[in-house]
Amino acid sequence: MEKNFEPLKTRLRTIADRLDEDEQAYFRPLIENFTGGTSEFQRIMRDLGKFGGKIGEGSKFEIYREVQHLFDDAHREARS
């Protein structure tokens, strides 16, 4: 199941690259230790909101949607 979350983790790593060093030190372990739990994902999403415009160019909501879809897709694959 963990391999299903690699696209999500890859996207989150790209986002983490945009953060300040101290933010990365906090956020990267959340990504690397992510096992697919809903509560873990909710924490990641909450933290993305705290990072604001640093998470990407353009609309933050588009980025949130993209990350949410990656999470949902991984869960669908795990159930298949």
mmCIF file of C-alpha atoms in Angstrom:
data_model
loop_
_atom_site.group_PDB
_atom_site.id
_atom_site.type_symbol
_atom_site.label_atom_id
_atom_site.label_comp_id
_atom_site.label_asym_id
_atom_site.label_seq_id
_atom_site.Cartn_x
_atom_site.Cartn_y
_atom_site.Cartn_z
ATOM 1 C CA MET A 1 0.000 0.000 0.000
ATOM 2 C CA GLU A 2 2.830 2.400 0.766
ATOM 3 C CA LYS A 3 3.939 2.472 -2.876
ATOM 4 C CA ASN A 4 0.471 3.821 -3.744
ATOM 5 C CA PHE A 5 1.372 6.973 -1.817
ATOM 6 C CA GLU A 6 4.637 7.649 -3.665
ATOM 7 C CA PRO A 7 3.047 10.143 -6.125
ATOM 8 C CA LEU A 8 1.630 12.039 -3.135
ATOM 9 C CA LYS A 9 4.939 11.950 -1.272
ATOM 10 C CA THR A 10 6.787 13.111 -4.396
ATOM 11 C CA ARG A 11 4.453 16.097 -4.739
ATOM 12 C CA LEU A 12 4.793 16.937 -1.054
ATOM 13 C CA ARG A 13 8.595 16.768 -1.331
ATOM 14 C CA THR A 14 8.439 19.272 -4.180
ATOM 15 C CA ILE A 15 6.361 21.562 -1.989
ATOM 16 C CA ALA A 16 8.776 21.074 0.913
ATOM 17 C CA ASP A 17 11.655 22.225 -1.320
ATOM 18 C CA ARG A 18 10.001 25.648 -1.447
ATOM 19 C CA LEU A 19 9.870 26.068 2.343
ATOM 20 C CA ASP A 20 12.328 27.712 4.699
ATOM 21 C CA GLU A 21 14.944 25.482 6.296
ATOM 22 C CA ASP A 22 13.208 25.320 9.681
ATOM 23 C CA GLU A 23 9.849 24.589 8.027
ATOM 24 C CA GLN A 24 11.462 21.811 6.009
ATOM 25 C CA ALA A 25 12.968 20.314 9.161
ATOM 26 C CA TYR A 26 9.444 20.095 10.577
ATOM 27 C CA PHE A 27 7.557 19.072 7.421
ATOM 28 C CA ARG A 28 9.868 16.523 5.781
ATOM 29 C CA PRO A 29 9.551 13.937 8.600
ATOM 30 C CA LEU A 30 5.754 14.129 8.208
ATOM 31 C CA ILE A 31 6.187 13.223 4.545
ATOM 32 C CA GLU A 32 8.765 10.491 5.025
ATOM 33 C CA ASN A 33 6.886 8.843 7.915
ATOM 34 C CA PHE A 34 3.503 9.075 6.196
ATOM 35 C CA THR A 35 1.757 5.688 6.139
ATOM 36 C CA GLY A 36 -1.526 6.715 4.534
ATOM 37 C CA GLY A 37 -3.594 7.417 7.609
ATOM 38 C CA THR A 38 -6.369 9.954 7.341
ATOM 39 C CA SER A 39 -5.310 11.772 10.510
ATOM 40 C CA GLU A 40 -1.742 11.998 9.191
ATOM 41 C CA PHE A 41 -3.044 13.428 5.943
ATOM 42 C CA GLN A 42 -5.240 15.947 7.747
ATOM 43 C CA ARG A 43 -2.195 17.182 9.651
ATOM 44 C CA ILE A 44 -0.252 17.579 6.414
ATOM 45 C CA MET A 45 -3.116 19.535 4.851
ATOM 46 C CA ARG A 46 -3.406 21.755 7.921
ATOM 47 C CA ASP A 47 0.313 22.461 7.756
ATOM 48 C CA LEU A 48 0.107 23.289 4.058
ATOM 49 C CA GLY A 49 -2.369 25.984 5.032
ATOM 50 C CA LYS A 50 0.120 27.411 7.519
ATOM 51 C CA PHE A 51 2.826 27.680 4.860
ATOM 52 C CA GLY A 52 0.612 29.882 2.709
ATOM 53 C CA GLY A 53 1.919 31.087 -0.637
ATOM 54 C CA LYS A 54 5.217 29.267 -0.215
ATOM 55 C CA ILE A 55 3.640 25.972 -1.308
ATOM 56 C CA GLY A 56 3.471 26.938 -4.969
ATOM 57 C CA GLU A 57 2.778 29.440 -7.678
ATOM 58 C CA GLY A 58 -0.802 30.390 -8.360
ATOM 59 C CA SER A 59 -3.813 29.292 -6.398
ATOM 60 C CA LYS A 60 -3.250 27.555 -3.070
ATOM 61 C CA PHE A 61 -6.628 25.903 -3.497
ATOM 62 C CA GLU A 62 -5.507 24.249 -6.745
ATOM 63 C CA ILE A 63 -2.535 22.809 -4.883
ATOM 64 C CA TYR A 64 -4.776 21.609 -2.053
ATOM 65 C CA ARG A 65 -7.082 19.938 -4.586
ATOM 66 C CA GLU A 66 -4.155 18.298 -6.353
ATOM 67 C CA VAL A 67 -2.778 16.915 -3.079
ATOM 68 C CA GLN A 68 -6.256 15.741 -2.026
ATOM 69 C CA HIS A 69 -6.728 13.934 -5.347
ATOM 70 C CA LEU A 70 -3.352 12.198 -4.986
ATOM 71 C CA PHE A 71 -4.382 11.000 -1.526
ATOM 72 C CA ASP A 72 -7.791 9.815 -2.774
ATOM 73 C CA ASP A 73 -6.234 8.043 -5.772
ATOM 74 C CA ALA A 74 -3.792 6.184 -3.519
ATOM 75 C CA HIS A 75 -6.649 4.976 -1.322
ATOM 76 C CA ARG A 76 -8.641 3.824 -4.363
ATOM 77 C CA GLU A 77 -5.635 1.859 -5.644
ATOM 78 C CA ALA A 78 -5.111 0.282 -2.227
ATOM 79 C CA ARG A 79 -8.697 -0.974 -2.195
ATOM 80 C CA SER A 80 -8.472 -2.426 -5.720
#
